[in-house]
mmCIF file of C-alpha atoms in Angstrom:
data_model
loop_
_atom_site.group_PDB
_atom_site.id
_atom_site.type_symbol
_atom_site.label_atom_id
_atom_site.label_comp_id
_atom_site.label_asym_id
_atom_site.label_seq_id
_atom_site.Cartn_x
_atom_site.Cartn_y
_atom_site.Cartn_z
ATOM 1 C CA MET I 6 -0.016 -0.004 0.010
ATOM 2 C CA LYS I 7 1.007 3.588 -0.433
ATOM 3 C CA LEU I 8 -0.126 6.749 1.304
ATOM 4 C CA GLU I 9 -1.350 9.868 -0.361
ATOM 5 C CA MET I 10 -1.540 13.066 1.628
ATOM 6 C CA GLY I 11 -4.190 15.753 1.592
ATOM 7 C CA TRP I 12 -3.835 19.502 1.956
ATOM 8 C CA GLY I 13 -5.603 20.558 3.587
ATOM 9 C CA ALA I 14 -13.176 24.669 20.814
ATOM 10 C CA ILE I 15 -10.507 25.246 22.240
ATOM 11 C CA LEU I 16 -12.223 27.432 24.739
ATOM 12 C CA SER I 17 -11.376 31.136 24.582
ATOM 13 C CA GLY I 18 -11.527 31.608 28.303
ATOM 14 C CA THR I 19 -11.648 29.442 31.347
ATOM 15 C CA ALA I 20 -13.455 26.095 30.950
ATOM 16 C CA ILE I 21 -16.111 25.854 33.634
ATOM 17 C CA VAL I 22 -17.701 22.530 34.310
ATOM 18 C CA SER I 23 -20.988 22.842 36.160
ATOM 19 C CA ALA I 24 -21.880 20.411 38.906
ATOM 20 C CA LEU I 25 -25.259 20.057 37.233
ATOM 21 C CA VAL I 26 -24.569 18.612 33.787
ATOM 22 C CA MET I 27 -27.480 18.502 31.384
ATOM 23 C CA MET I 28 -27.830 15.147 29.665
ATOM 24 C CA LEU I 29 -27.996 15.483 25.908
ATOM 25 C CA PRO I 30 -30.336 13.227 23.958
ATOM 26 C CA SER I 31 -28.815 11.130 21.156
ATOM 27 C CA ILE I 32 -31.455 12.311 18.693
ATOM 28 C CA GLY I 33 -30.298 15.549 17.058
ATOM 29 C CA ILE I 34 -26.692 15.229 18.264
ATOM 30 C CA SER I 35 -25.187 15.080 14.800
ATOM 31 C CA SER I 36 -27.113 18.158 13.561
ATOM 32 C CA ASP I 37 -25.940 20.108 16.573
ATOM 33 C CA VAL I 38 -22.363 19.031 16.001
ATOM 34 C CA ALA I 39 -22.708 19.932 12.331
ATOM 35 C CA GLN I 40 -23.535 23.520 13.250
ATOM 36 C CA ILE I 41 -20.557 23.692 15.577
ATOM 37 C CA ALA I 42 -18.276 22.220 12.954
ATOM 38 C CA GLU I 43 -19.318 24.654 10.276
ATOM 39 C CA SER I 44 -18.893 27.641 12.674
ATOM 40 C CA ILE I 45 -15.266 26.780 13.610
ATOM 41 C CA THR I 46 -13.908 25.385 10.330
ATOM 42 C CA VAL I 47 -12.178 27.589 7.729
ATOM 43 C CA LEU I 48 -11.211 26.977 4.157
ATOM 44 C CA ILE I 49 -7.525 27.382 3.449
ATOM 45 C CA ASP I 50 -7.551 28.542 -0.164
ATOM 46 C CA ILE I 51 -4.780 29.189 -2.640
ATOM 47 C CA GLU I 52 -5.422 31.985 -5.042
ATOM 48 C CA GLY I 53 -5.839 30.525 -8.559
ATOM 49 C CA LEU I 54 -5.604 26.901 -7.417
ATOM 50 C CA PRO I 55 -9.091 25.697 -6.327
ATOM 51 C CA SER I 56 -7.975 22.030 -6.572
ATOM 52 C CA ARG I 57 -5.239 22.496 -3.931
ATOM 53 C CA THR I 58 -7.202 23.644 -0.922
ATOM 54 C CA GLY I 59 -7.291 22.503 2.668
ATOM 55 C CA SER I 60 -9.154 23.089 5.935
ATOM 56 C CA GLY I 61 -8.429 24.413 9.396
ATOM 57 C CA VAL I 62 -10.019 25.017 12.800
ATOM 58 C CA ILE I 63 -10.230 28.283 14.743
ATOM 59 C CA ILE I 64 -8.802 27.469 18.093
ATOM 60 C CA ALA I 65 -8.242 30.767 19.848
ATOM 61 C CA ARG I 66 -8.646 34.509 19.790
ATOM 62 C CA ASN I 67 -6.563 37.231 21.270
ATOM 63 C CA ASN I 68 -8.057 40.680 20.706
ATOM 64 C CA ASP I 69 -8.336 40.848 16.895
ATOM 65 C CA THR I 70 -5.943 37.993 16.214
ATOM 66 C CA TYR I 71 -7.387 34.567 15.496
ATOM 67 C CA TYR I 72 -5.389 31.304 15.607
ATOM 68 C CA VAL I 73 -6.132 28.444 13.194
ATOM 69 C CA LEU I 74 -4.897 24.904 13.721
ATOM 70 C CA THR I 75 -4.385 22.778 10.518
ATOM 71 C CA ALA I 76 -2.258 19.978 9.118
ATOM 72 C CA ALA I 77 1.249 21.305 8.329
ATOM 73 C CA HIS I 78 1.251 19.781 4.832
ATOM 74 C CA VAL I 79 -1.692 21.984 4.004
ATOM 75 C CA VAL I 80 0.557 25.049 4.083
ATOM 76 C CA GLN I 81 3.931 23.566 3.181
ATOM 77 C CA ARG I 82 4.646 25.912 0.302
ATOM 78 C CA PRO I 83 5.877 29.357 1.434
ATOM 79 C CA ASP I 84 5.606 30.654 -2.113
ATOM 80 C CA TYR I 85 1.827 29.994 -2.411
ATOM 81 C CA PRO I 86 -0.682 32.869 -1.835
ATOM 82 C CA TYR I 87 -2.720 31.198 0.904
ATOM 83 C CA VAL I 88 -6.029 32.744 1.958
ATOM 84 C CA ILE I 89 -8.083 31.886 5.054
ATOM 85 C CA VAL I 90 -11.815 31.909 4.243
ATOM 86 C CA THR I 91 -14.033 32.216 7.341
ATOM 87 C CA PRO I 92 -17.619 30.889 7.685
ATOM 88 C CA ASP I 93 -18.983 34.298 6.665
ATOM 89 C CA GLN I 94 -17.009 34.072 3.408
ATOM 90 C CA GLN I 95 -14.547 36.806 4.373
ATOM 91 C CA ARG I 96 -11.066 36.243 2.910
ATOM 92 C CA TYR I 97 -7.936 36.956 4.906
ATOM 93 C CA SER I 98 -4.517 36.749 3.220
ATOM 94 C CA LEU I 99 -2.065 34.598 5.208
ATOM 95 C CA ASP I 100 1.232 36.192 6.204
ATOM 96 C CA TYR I 101 3.483 33.182 5.917
ATOM 97 C CA GLN I 102 5.949 34.736 8.350
ATOM 98 C CA THR I 103 3.407 34.124 11.111
ATOM 99 C CA VAL I 104 3.032 30.379 10.296
ATOM 100 C CA LYS I 105 4.257 28.189 13.123
ATOM 101 C CA ILE I 106 5.081 24.509 12.409
ATOM 102 C CA ILE I 107 5.244 22.055 15.276
ATOM 103 C CA PRO I 108 8.514 20.144 14.836
ATOM 104 C CA ASN I 109 8.158 16.558 13.693
ATOM 105 C CA ILE I 110 4.351 16.730 13.886
ATOM 106 C CA ASP I 111 2.035 17.352 10.932
ATOM 107 C CA LEU I 112 0.440 20.390 12.591
ATOM 108 C CA ALA I 113 0.708 24.105 11.942
ATOM 109 C CA ILE I 114 -0.735 27.242 13.578
ATOM 110 C CA LEU I 115 -1.853 30.076 11.364
ATOM 111 C CA GLU I 116 -2.940 33.617 12.221
ATOM 112 C CA PHE I 117 -5.311 36.150 10.740
ATOM 113 C CA THR I 118 -6.566 39.503 12.001
ATOM 114 C CA SER I 119 -10.211 40.557 12.011
ATOM 115 C CA SER I 120 -12.558 42.698 14.067
ATOM 116 C CA GLN I 121 -15.397 40.251 13.232
ATOM 117 C CA THR I 122 -16.536 37.734 15.838
ATOM 118 C CA TYR I 123 -15.995 34.076 14.981
ATOM 119 C CA SER I 124 -16.686 30.952 16.955
ATOM 120 C CA VAL I 125 -13.741 29.270 18.635
ATOM 121 C CA ALA I 126 -13.408 25.482 19.037
ATOM 122 C CA ARG I 127 -13.742 23.779 22.352
ATOM 123 C CA LEU I 128 -11.012 21.221 23.201
ATOM 124 C CA ALA I 129 -11.651 17.840 24.704
ATOM 125 C CA ASP I 130 -9.099 15.573 26.367
ATOM 126 C CA SER I 131 -8.334 13.239 23.499
ATOM 127 C CA ASN I 132 -6.679 10.802 25.928
ATOM 128 C CA GLN I 133 -10.196 9.839 26.972
ATOM 129 C CA VAL I 134 -11.199 8.836 23.437
ATOM 130 C CA ASN I 135 -11.771 5.103 23.082
ATOM 131 C CA VAL I 136 -12.184 2.656 20.192
ATOM 132 C CA GLY I 137 -15.823 2.637 19.159
ATOM 133 C CA ASP I 138 -16.496 6.279 20.194
ATOM 134 C CA PRO I 139 -18.503 8.210 17.551
ATOM 135 C CA VAL I 140 -16.566 10.967 15.787
ATOM 136 C CA TYR I 141 -17.486 13.581 13.260
ATOM 137 C CA VAL I 142 -15.279 15.202 10.609
ATOM 138 C CA GLY I 143 -15.750 18.554 8.810
ATOM 139 C CA GLY I 144 -13.903 20.309 6.032
ATOM 140 C CA PHE I 145 -13.894 21.798 2.521
ATOM 141 C CA PRO I 146 -13.501 19.351 -0.338
ATOM 142 C CA SER I 147 -11.271 20.578 -3.139
ATOM 143 C CA VAL I 148 -12.812 21.330 -6.511
ATOM 144 C CA GLY I 149 -12.126 18.511 -8.944
ATOM 145 C CA GLY I 150 -13.639 15.214 -10.028
ATOM 146 C CA SER I 151 -17.184 14.999 -8.667
ATOM 147 C CA VAL I 152 -16.741 18.190 -6.668
ATOM 148 C CA THR I 153 -17.629 21.178 -8.861
ATOM 149 C CA GLN I 154 -18.126 23.834 -6.207
ATOM 150 C CA GLN I 155 -16.396 24.613 -2.936
ATOM 151 C CA GLY I 156 -18.587 24.141 0.153
ATOM 152 C CA PHE I 157 -18.465 22.815 3.691
ATOM 153 C CA ARG I 158 -18.934 19.074 4.181
ATOM 154 C CA PHE I 159 -19.853 17.368 7.450
ATOM 155 C CA LEU I 160 -19.473 13.611 7.914
ATOM 156 C CA ASP I 161 -21.621 12.208 10.740
ATOM 157 C CA ASP I 162 -21.420 8.445 10.375
ATOM 158 C CA GLY I 163 -18.091 7.398 11.853
ATOM 159 C CA SER I 164 -16.308 6.068 14.923
ATOM 160 C CA ILE I 165 -12.822 5.492 16.212
ATOM 161 C CA ALA I 166 -11.524 2.241 14.781
ATOM 162 C CA GLN I 167 -8.034 2.179 16.169
ATOM 163 C CA ILE I 168 -5.682 4.179 18.349
ATOM 164 C CA PHE I 169 -1.914 3.891 17.975
ATOM 165 C CA ASP I 170 0.110 4.177 21.188
ATOM 166 C CA PRO I 171 2.789 5.314 20.677
ATOM 167 C CA PRO I 172 1.687 7.437 17.750
ATOM 168 C CA LEU I 173 2.852 6.817 14.225
ATOM 169 C CA GLU I 174 5.142 9.115 12.208
ATOM 170 C CA GLN I 175 4.246 12.844 12.348
ATOM 171 C CA GLY I 176 1.941 12.261 15.351
ATOM 172 C CA TYR I 177 -0.811 10.339 13.732
ATOM 173 C CA ALA I 178 -2.583 8.078 16.228
ATOM 174 C CA LEU I 179 -6.327 8.153 15.595
ATOM 175 C CA VAL I 180 -7.866 5.914 12.957
ATOM 176 C CA TYR I 181 -11.547 6.350 12.226
ATOM 177 C CA ARG I 182 -14.180 5.137 9.862
ATOM 178 C CA GLN I 183 -15.138 8.074 7.624
ATOM 179 C CA ASP I 184 -15.415 8.788 3.859
ATOM 180 C CA THR I 185 -13.191 11.831 3.848
ATOM 181 C CA VAL I 186 -12.377 13.515 0.477
ATOM 182 C CA ALA I 187 -10.005 15.942 -1.102
ATOM 183 C CA GLY I 188 -9.406 19.145 0.737
ATOM 184 C CA MET I 189 -10.562 18.031 4.202
ATOM 185 C CA SER I 190 -7.023 17.742 5.593
ATOM 186 C CA GLY I 191 -6.617 20.042 8.562
ATOM 187 C CA GLY I 192 -10.313 19.945 9.384
ATOM 188 C CA PRO I 193 -11.745 19.053 12.844
ATOM 189 C CA VAL I 194 -12.419 15.612 14.276
ATOM 190 C CA LEU I 195 -15.140 16.208 16.817
ATOM 191 C CA ASP I 196 -16.831 14.169 19.560
ATOM 192 C CA GLN I 197 -20.533 13.800 20.177
ATOM 193 C CA VAL I 198 -20.918 17.252 21.735
ATOM 194 C CA GLY I 199 -18.767 19.060 19.192
ATOM 195 C CA ARG I 200 -15.506 19.183 21.131
ATOM 196 C CA LEU I 201 -12.251 19.062 19.183
ATOM 197 C CA VAL I 202 -10.479 15.694 19.703
ATOM 198 C CA GLY I 203 -8.233 15.651 16.675
ATOM 199 C CA ILE I 204 -7.088 17.149 13.401
ATOM 200 C CA HIS I 205 -7.818 15.177 10.248
ATOM 201 C CA GLY I 206 -4.834 14.630 7.988
ATOM 202 C CA GLN I 207 -4.430 11.619 5.715
ATOM 203 C CA LEU I 208 -5.736 8.409 4.210
ATOM 204 C CA GLU I 209 -4.230 5.143 3.120
ATOM 205 C CA ILE I 210 -4.442 4.329 -0.576
ATOM 206 C CA THR I 211 -3.940 0.855 -2.116
ATOM 207 C CA GLU I 212 -1.552 0.305 -5.026
ATOM 208 C CA ASP I 213 -4.495 0.273 -7.418
ATOM 209 C CA GLY I 214 -5.592 3.727 -6.214
ATOM 210 C CA MET I 215 -8.453 2.626 -4.005
ATOM 211 C CA ALA I 216 -9.012 4.604 -0.794
ATOM 212 C CA GLN I 217 -9.236 2.651 2.409
ATOM 213 C CA PRO I 218 -12.128 3.754 4.663
ATOM 214 C CA PHE I 219 -9.908 4.505 7.623
ATOM 215 C CA PRO I 220 -8.398 7.988 7.566
ATOM 216 C CA TYR I 221 -5.832 9.093 10.129
ATOM 217 C CA GLY I 222 -5.923 12.055 12.570
ATOM 218 C CA ILE I 223 -3.616 13.626 15.142
ATOM 219 C CA PRO I 224 -4.996 13.714 18.736
ATOM 220 C CA ILE I 225 -5.588 17.232 19.993
ATOM 221 C CA GLN I 226 -3.647 16.420 23.147
ATOM 222 C CA THR I 227 -0.505 16.173 20.979
ATOM 223 C CA PHE I 228 -1.017 19.812 20.059
ATOM 224 C CA VAL I 229 -1.597 20.859 23.654
ATOM 225 C CA GLN I 230 1.559 19.195 24.801
ATOM 226 C CA LEU I 231 3.795 20.614 22.033
ATOM 227 C CA ALA I 232 2.282 24.079 21.399
ATOM 228 C CA ASP I 233 4.968 25.746 23.472
ATOM 229 C CA SER I 234 7.542 24.579 20.932
ATOM 230 C CA THR I 235 6.105 27.272 18.610
ATOM 231 C CA ASN I 236 6.363 29.970 21.345
ATOM 232 C CA ILE I 237 2.585 30.039 21.690
ATOM 233 C CA ASP I 238 1.351 30.041 25.264
ATOM 234 C CA LEU I 239 -2.088 28.448 25.307
ATOM 235 C CA ASN I 240 -2.715 29.757 28.815
ATOM 236 C CA ASP I 241 -2.154 33.328 27.670
ATOM 237 C CA LEU I 242 -4.673 32.731 24.889
ATOM 238 C CA GLY I 243 -7.223 31.410 27.375
ATOM 239 C CA VAL I 244 -7.161 27.933 25.886
ATOM 240 C CA ARG I 245 -8.427 25.268 28.204
ATOM 241 C CA VAL I 246 -9.168 21.572 27.793
ATOM 242 C CA ASP I 247 -12.578 20.284 28.816
ATOM 243 C CA SER I 248 -11.855 16.963 30.537
ATOM 244 C CA THR I 249 -15.495 16.089 31.319
ATOM 245 C CA PRO I 250 -16.037 12.440 30.232
ATOM 246 C CA ILE I 251 -18.228 12.166 27.161
ATOM 247 C CA ASP I 252 -20.583 9.692 28.895
ATOM 248 C CA VAL I 253 -21.413 12.440 31.388
ATOM 249 C CA LEU I 254 -22.416 14.796 28.635
ATOM 250 C CA VAL I 255 -24.311 12.324 26.474
ATOM 251 C CA SER I 256 -27.158 10.159 27.693
ATOM 252 C CA GLN I 257 -26.495 7.321 25.275
ATOM 253 C CA PRO I 258 -24.290 6.493 22.284
ATOM 254 C CA SER I 259 -25.238 7.865 18.914
ATOM 255 C CA PRO I 260 -27.333 5.350 17.024
ATOM 256 C CA SER I 261 -25.524 6.190 13.808
ATOM 257 C CA ALA I 262 -22.119 5.032 15.033
ATOM 258 C CA PRO I 263 -21.013 1.915 13.114
ATOM 259 C CA ALA I 264 -19.646 -1.114 14.896
ATOM 260 C CA THR I 265 -15.903 -1.514 15.387
ATOM 261 C CA PRO I 266 -14.435 -3.141 12.265
ATOM 262 C CA PRO I 267 -13.164 -6.731 12.496
ATOM 263 C CA ALA I 268 -9.537 -7.444 13.209
ATOM 264 C CA GLY I 269 -7.351 -7.533 10.117
ATOM 265 C CA SER I 270 -9.257 -4.746 8.328
ATOM 266 C CA LEU I 271 -7.404 -1.863 9.941
ATOM 267 C CA PRO I 272 -4.102 -0.183 8.948
ATOM 268 C CA THR I 273 -1.123 -1.864 10.452
ATOM 269 C CA ARG I 274 1.842 0.158 9.241
ATOM 270 C CA PRO I 275 3.116 3.700 9.841
ATOM 271 C CA PRO I 276 2.095 6.403 7.293
ATOM 272 C CA VAL I 277 4.711 8.039 5.116
ATOM 273 C CA VAL I 278 4.442 11.813 5.339
ATOM 274 C CA PRO I 279 6.090 13.854 2.613
ATOM 275 C CA THR I 280 8.329 16.691 3.758
ATOM 276 C CA GLY I 281 7.684 20.305 3.024
ATOM 277 C CA GLY I 282 10.697 20.460 0.757
ATOM 278 C CA ASN I 283 9.052 18.339 -1.931
ATOM 279 C CA THR I 284 8.206 20.656 -4.829
ATOM 280 C CA THR I 285 7.510 18.128 -7.575
ATOM 281 C CA PRO I 286 4.174 18.974 -9.139
ATOM 282 C CA GLY I 287 1.649 16.381 -8.132
ATOM 283 C CA ALA I 288 3.972 14.614 -5.761
ATOM 284 C CA ILE I 289 1.648 15.469 -2.881
ATOM 285 C CA CYS I 290 -2.033 14.854 -3.261
ATOM 286 C CA PRO I 291 -3.485 18.122 -1.876
ATOM 287 C CA GLY I 292 -6.471 16.683 -0.108
ATOM 288 C CA ARG I 293 -7.562 14.463 -2.994
ATOM 289 C CA SER I 294 -7.599 11.395 -0.780
ATOM 290 C CA CYS I 295 -8.071 13.026 2.572
#
């Protein structure tokens, strides 16, 4: 098998967990999470290259500066004119000098400045995620093939299929059942109440070009532990992790969550992540399989 790569809330303030937690019904959960996903997910566009787009998640705000978390391979070309497109369709040019790459992990932090108010993702403790837990993925498919127009896509029929411990190369540890497509790299992986548990990044492809239904993601706790390597202080940004167990917040599992796949059907080898220095046209699949 080979691996093709795709291009592509944290709470802004103190997380407060009430002693009285409202139990959420399973019916309507996915639609609520869909609204959250769309409000925190941005399109990472490239002027003139609609087939090479990616996605990202707004994770924090400091005055008029917003911070977006994405997969590092989404923004690996400093010479590209990247634009962050927010849910209200406003376009903000990316100053590449502000891009911060987490060393040896396929994650990057972007910045844009706006006086507008945008939703900020809420972080969950991804160490509490278990095999079989329902997860949801959001992002912006790249234009090409069957996709003729850019627009947000939300996938609500998935679950954690495997967790690698220790993580694989570039920090990938979550494997989930989802039909992700081109351009969704860097998008959010959310739990049943819309908390951010991971960043979507890649998908395994067979030698005959067939996509396997088990994409990979990087646990959000990896970002929390390594953010200081980029000189970003999450405490200063008011970023907190909500460690409330999911079963406290949800009355029962989502009925749409598929069963855990049988042994032998899951990925068993580390992914191969291309480096940012690769400039061969077409060498990196910009979200086509992710």
